[in-house]
Amino acid sequence: MPPFYIPLPNFSDDEAKNWFYNSTYYKINSNKCPKNSCEENGVLFNDTKEHLSVKIAFVKNGLYLNDDCGYNYQDKSIRRTFERQSDTTVIYDKAIIYTVPDGWSFQHFLDGIGPKLSHSRSYLDKYPDAKVIIIKGARFDRSVKEIWSMLGVDESSRIVHYSQNMKVGARLLINPCRTPGIHPRLWHDARKMYWSISNLSKTFDESNRKNFIYIQRTSTNAMNGARLILNEQPFIDLLKEFCLRNSLNYIQYDHSKDSNHIKHRIELFYNAKYIIGVHSGALSNMNFAQSKTTIIEIMPFRSSTSSLPMTCSMFNPTDLKACAGYILYTQSQLLNQTYWILPTVVNDQGNMNVDLNRLKKLLQKL
């Protein structure tokens, strides 16, 4: 696939801009900006192995042994075969590998399995008896089950929850693992897939796109705790005021209270014009939103590690390691959405008061 660029975020003030320019993400990637101009050109991603090369392997009598499902998948491991039944714990006629870490969860289905599905989904249809191998987890999110079901993959008959002691053989093993984690082509195609299975791709009406969605994080719906907005009511009042002035539908979304089928959530975010929320897995719903949708991510950070998002503050900032705290920013840019970042310091408990003057200034720039 061709090389691609990821633009820098939009900044409403110098405080946000300076925070990002001092972040580990910028320090790691700023040397990849053409002509040393990140603001003008964005960051160039052109590593063949990591960013551009897509491979699907079809292995006769293939054997899967808990290999990492990603772009570093080695040729020798991909081509591994079994010679006798004793080499395996189970043998299927056909199987497709999607063993990305935590792929049983909504967030990591979208950011891990989705890009691989985007170019291999046709084999789910071509081989309707093929088993689908995913990592066994602490749970299996209902929304993920429903997406698989809409893709024609029923849990009871096709999904295999893989644990690390299993040796999975297949007379035909289909392996799409060696796929870049990020590339706009893959993310756009995955999004079209979600729209298509929800029957949305042919029903677009721009006049319906009036949703301003606040993704609410609470002490009861947060899987990892903390990152709560302490001054939430005046924060919400400011959002509602913006919606009233701009004839928008204010929607407060709490995923823990959503009992509808996932196709209704896909439609909800498909019709979003603005999405705002604190950094969390629930912001991954942006994968259902259209290009040009405005995304506002409130990025929590600790004052003691101010160059890192809170979710990466266990790292040493001087090590300049890749940090998953920027994945939502990356996703938004891959999807050609309009991304704004609002870095916000948290207290000792990991919660925050959003600066309403800064938020008001940001909203005025939209």
Short mmCIF file of N, CA and C in Angstrom, two decimals, residues 57-126:
data_model
loop_
_atom_site.label_atom_id
_atom_site.label_comp_id
_atom_site.label_asym_id
_atom_site.label_seq_id
_atom_site.Cartn_x
_atom_site.Cartn_y
_atom_site.Cartn_z
N ALA A 57 -1.70 -15.52 4.33
CA ALA A 57 -1.08 -16.82 4.06
C ALA A 57 -2.15 -17.91 4.07
N PHE A 58 -2.05 -18.83 3.10
CA PHE A 58 -2.92 -20.01 3.02
C PHE A 58 -2.02 -21.22 3.14
N VAL A 59 -2.12 -21.90 4.27
CA VAL A 59 -1.17 -22.97 4.58
C VAL A 59 -1.90 -24.30 4.67
N LYS A 60 -1.51 -25.24 3.83
CA LYS A 60 -2.07 -26.58 3.89
C LYS A 60 -1.49 -27.31 5.10
N ASN A 61 -2.35 -27.90 5.90
CA ASN A 61 -1.94 -28.55 7.15
C ASN A 61 -1.15 -27.58 8.03
N GLY A 62 -1.68 -26.37 8.15
CA GLY A 62 -1.01 -25.34 8.95
C GLY A 62 -1.17 -25.59 10.44
N LEU A 63 -0.20 -25.04 11.20
CA LEU A 63 -0.19 -25.23 12.65
C LEU A 63 0.05 -23.89 13.33
N TYR A 64 -0.87 -23.50 14.22
CA TYR A 64 -0.74 -22.24 14.96
C TYR A 64 -0.37 -22.54 16.41
N LEU A 65 0.71 -21.89 16.88
CA LEU A 65 1.23 -22.13 18.23
C LEU A 65 1.42 -20.82 18.99
N ASN A 66 0.34 -20.11 19.22
CA ASN A 66 0.36 -18.92 20.07
C ASN A 66 1.32 -17.85 19.57
N ASP A 67 1.45 -17.70 18.27
CA ASP A 67 2.32 -16.68 17.69
C ASP A 67 1.66 -15.31 17.81
N ASP A 68 2.48 -14.24 17.89
CA ASP A 68 1.95 -12.89 17.94
C ASP A 68 1.32 -12.54 16.60
N CYS A 69 0.08 -12.12 16.64
CA CYS A 69 -0.67 -11.82 15.41
C CYS A 69 -0.47 -10.36 15.05
N GLY A 70 0.55 -10.08 14.26
CA GLY A 70 0.86 -8.70 13.87
C GLY A 70 1.89 -8.66 12.77
N TYR A 71 2.38 -7.45 12.47
CA TYR A 71 3.28 -7.29 11.33
C TYR A 71 4.64 -7.96 11.52
N ASN A 72 4.99 -8.32 12.76
CA ASN A 72 6.26 -9.00 13.03
C ASN A 72 6.17 -10.51 12.92
N TYR A 73 5.04 -11.03 12.51
CA TYR A 73 4.87 -12.47 12.37
C TYR A 73 5.94 -13.02 11.42
N GLN A 74 6.73 -13.97 11.87
CA GLN A 74 7.85 -14.48 11.08
C GLN A 74 7.39 -15.47 10.01
N ASP A 75 8.08 -15.45 8.86
CA ASP A 75 7.74 -16.36 7.76
C ASP A 75 7.75 -17.81 8.20
N LYS A 76 8.76 -18.19 8.98
CA LYS A 76 8.89 -19.58 9.42
C LYS A 76 7.69 -20.01 10.24
N SER A 77 7.20 -19.10 11.09
CA SER A 77 6.03 -19.42 11.92
C SER A 77 4.76 -19.47 11.08
N ILE A 78 4.65 -18.56 10.13
CA ILE A 78 3.47 -18.55 9.26
C ILE A 78 3.37 -19.85 8.48
N ARG A 79 4.51 -20.38 8.03
CA ARG A 79 4.52 -21.57 7.17
C ARG A 79 4.57 -22.88 7.96
N ARG A 80 4.51 -22.80 9.27
CA ARG A 80 4.60 -24.00 10.10
C ARG A 80 3.46 -24.97 9.77
N THR A 81 3.78 -26.26 9.70
CA THR A 81 2.79 -27.28 9.41
C THR A 81 2.89 -28.42 10.44
N PHE A 82 1.86 -29.23 10.47
CA PHE A 82 1.90 -30.43 11.31
C PHE A 82 1.99 -31.66 10.39
N GLU A 83 2.65 -32.68 10.88
CA GLU A 83 2.82 -33.91 10.11
C GLU A 83 1.93 -35.03 10.62
N ARG A 84 1.61 -34.98 11.90
CA ARG A 84 0.80 -36.04 12.50
C ARG A 84 -0.16 -35.42 13.51
N GLN A 85 -1.18 -36.13 13.83
CA GLN A 85 -2.20 -35.62 14.74
C GLN A 85 -1.63 -35.28 16.11
N SER A 86 -0.61 -36.00 16.54
CA SER A 86 -0.01 -35.75 17.86
C SER A 86 0.70 -34.41 17.95
N ASP A 87 0.93 -33.74 16.80
CA ASP A 87 1.53 -32.40 16.81
C ASP A 87 0.52 -31.34 17.24
N THR A 88 -0.73 -31.72 17.33
CA THR A 88 -1.81 -30.75 17.57
C THR A 88 -2.63 -31.16 18.80
N THR A 89 -3.41 -30.21 19.29
CA THR A 89 -4.44 -30.55 20.28
C THR A 89 -5.82 -30.61 19.62
N VAL A 90 -5.94 -30.01 18.45
CA VAL A 90 -7.19 -30.05 17.70
C VAL A 90 -6.88 -29.78 16.23
N ILE A 91 -7.62 -30.40 15.36
CA ILE A 91 -7.46 -30.18 13.92
C ILE A 91 -8.84 -29.81 13.34
N TYR A 92 -8.88 -28.67 12.66
CA TYR A 92 -10.09 -28.25 11.96
C TYR A 92 -9.88 -28.41 10.46
N ASP A 93 -10.97 -28.47 9.74
CA ASP A 93 -10.85 -28.53 8.28
C ASP A 93 -10.31 -27.21 7.76
N LYS A 94 -10.91 -26.10 8.22
CA LYS A 94 -10.44 -24.76 7.83
C LYS A 94 -10.50 -23.86 9.06
N ALA A 95 -9.55 -22.95 9.16
CA ALA A 95 -9.54 -22.00 10.27
C ALA A 95 -8.88 -20.71 9.83
N ILE A 96 -9.37 -19.60 10.41
CA ILE A 96 -8.81 -18.27 10.12
C ILE A 96 -8.33 -17.68 11.44
N ILE A 97 -7.12 -17.14 11.44
CA ILE A 97 -6.47 -16.66 12.65
C ILE A 97 -6.71 -15.15 12.85
N TYR A 98 -7.29 -14.77 14.01
CA TYR A 98 -7.43 -13.36 14.40
C TYR A 98 -7.07 -13.21 15.87
N THR A 99 -5.92 -13.73 16.26
CA THR A 99 -5.56 -13.79 17.68
C THR A 99 -4.80 -12.54 18.14
N VAL A 100 -5.42 -11.40 17.99
CA VAL A 100 -4.81 -10.16 18.48
C VAL A 100 -5.07 -10.03 19.98
N PRO A 101 -4.17 -9.40 20.72
CA PRO A 101 -4.38 -9.25 22.17
C PRO A 101 -5.72 -8.58 22.50
N ASP A 102 -6.45 -9.20 23.39
CA ASP A 102 -7.72 -8.65 23.89
C ASP A 102 -8.75 -8.41 22.78
N GLY A 103 -8.66 -9.19 21.72
CA GLY A 103 -9.61 -9.01 20.61
C GLY A 103 -11.04 -9.36 20.97
N TRP A 104 -11.26 -9.92 22.15
CA TRP A 104 -12.61 -10.20 22.66
C TRP A 104 -13.29 -8.94 23.18
N SER A 105 -12.51 -7.86 23.38
CA SER A 105 -13.08 -6.60 23.90
C SER A 105 -13.43 -5.67 22.75
N PHE A 106 -14.40 -4.81 22.97
CA PHE A 106 -14.88 -3.89 21.94
C PHE A 106 -13.73 -3.03 21.38
N GLN A 107 -12.98 -2.40 22.27
CA GLN A 107 -11.92 -1.48 21.84
C GLN A 107 -10.89 -2.19 20.98
N HIS A 108 -10.45 -3.36 21.42
CA HIS A 108 -9.34 -4.01 20.73
C HIS A 108 -9.80 -4.90 19.58
N PHE A 109 -11.10 -5.19 19.53
CA PHE A 109 -11.63 -5.74 18.29
C PHE A 109 -11.48 -4.69 17.18
N LEU A 110 -11.88 -3.45 17.49
CA LEU A 110 -11.85 -2.40 16.48
C LEU A 110 -10.43 -2.03 16.06
N ASP A 111 -9.52 -1.90 17.05
CA ASP A 111 -8.17 -1.44 16.67
C ASP A 111 -7.21 -2.58 16.34
N GLY A 112 -7.61 -3.84 16.65
CA GLY A 112 -6.71 -4.96 16.37
C GLY A 112 -7.23 -5.89 15.29
N ILE A 113 -8.46 -6.37 15.45
CA ILE A 113 -9.01 -7.30 14.47
C ILE A 113 -9.57 -6.57 13.25
N GLY A 114 -10.19 -5.41 13.47
CA GLY A 114 -10.83 -4.67 12.38
C GLY A 114 -9.96 -4.46 11.16
N PRO A 115 -8.74 -3.93 11.30
CA PRO A 115 -7.89 -3.73 10.11
C PRO A 115 -7.56 -5.03 9.38
N LYS A 116 -7.47 -6.14 10.11
CA LYS A 116 -7.19 -7.43 9.47
C LYS A 116 -8.43 -7.97 8.77
N LEU A 117 -9.59 -7.76 9.39
CA LEU A 117 -10.84 -8.16 8.76
C LEU A 117 -11.11 -7.39 7.47
N SER A 118 -10.66 -6.15 7.42
CA SER A 118 -11.00 -5.28 6.30
C SER A 118 -10.52 -5.85 4.97
N HIS A 119 -9.45 -6.65 4.99
CA HIS A 119 -8.96 -7.21 3.74
C HIS A 119 -9.07 -8.74 3.68
N SER A 120 -9.67 -9.33 4.72
CA SER A 120 -9.79 -10.79 4.71
C SER A 120 -11.23 -11.26 4.92
N ARG A 121 -12.16 -10.33 5.04
CA ARG A 121 -13.54 -10.70 5.32
C ARG A 121 -14.10 -11.63 4.25
N SER A 122 -13.67 -11.48 3.01
CA SER A 122 -14.23 -12.29 1.93
C SER A 122 -14.04 -13.79 2.17
N TYR A 123 -13.00 -14.13 2.94
CA TYR A 123 -12.74 -15.56 3.20
C TYR A 123 -13.68 -16.10 4.27
N LEU A 124 -14.24 -15.23 5.09
CA LEU A 124 -15.30 -15.67 6.01
C LEU A 124 -16.51 -16.16 5.22
N ASP A 125 -16.80 -15.45 4.11
CA ASP A 125 -17.92 -15.81 3.26
C ASP A 125 -17.59 -16.99 2.35
N LYS A 126 -16.37 -16.99 1.83
CA LYS A 126 -15.96 -18.06 0.90
C LYS A 126 -15.92 -19.41 1.59
#
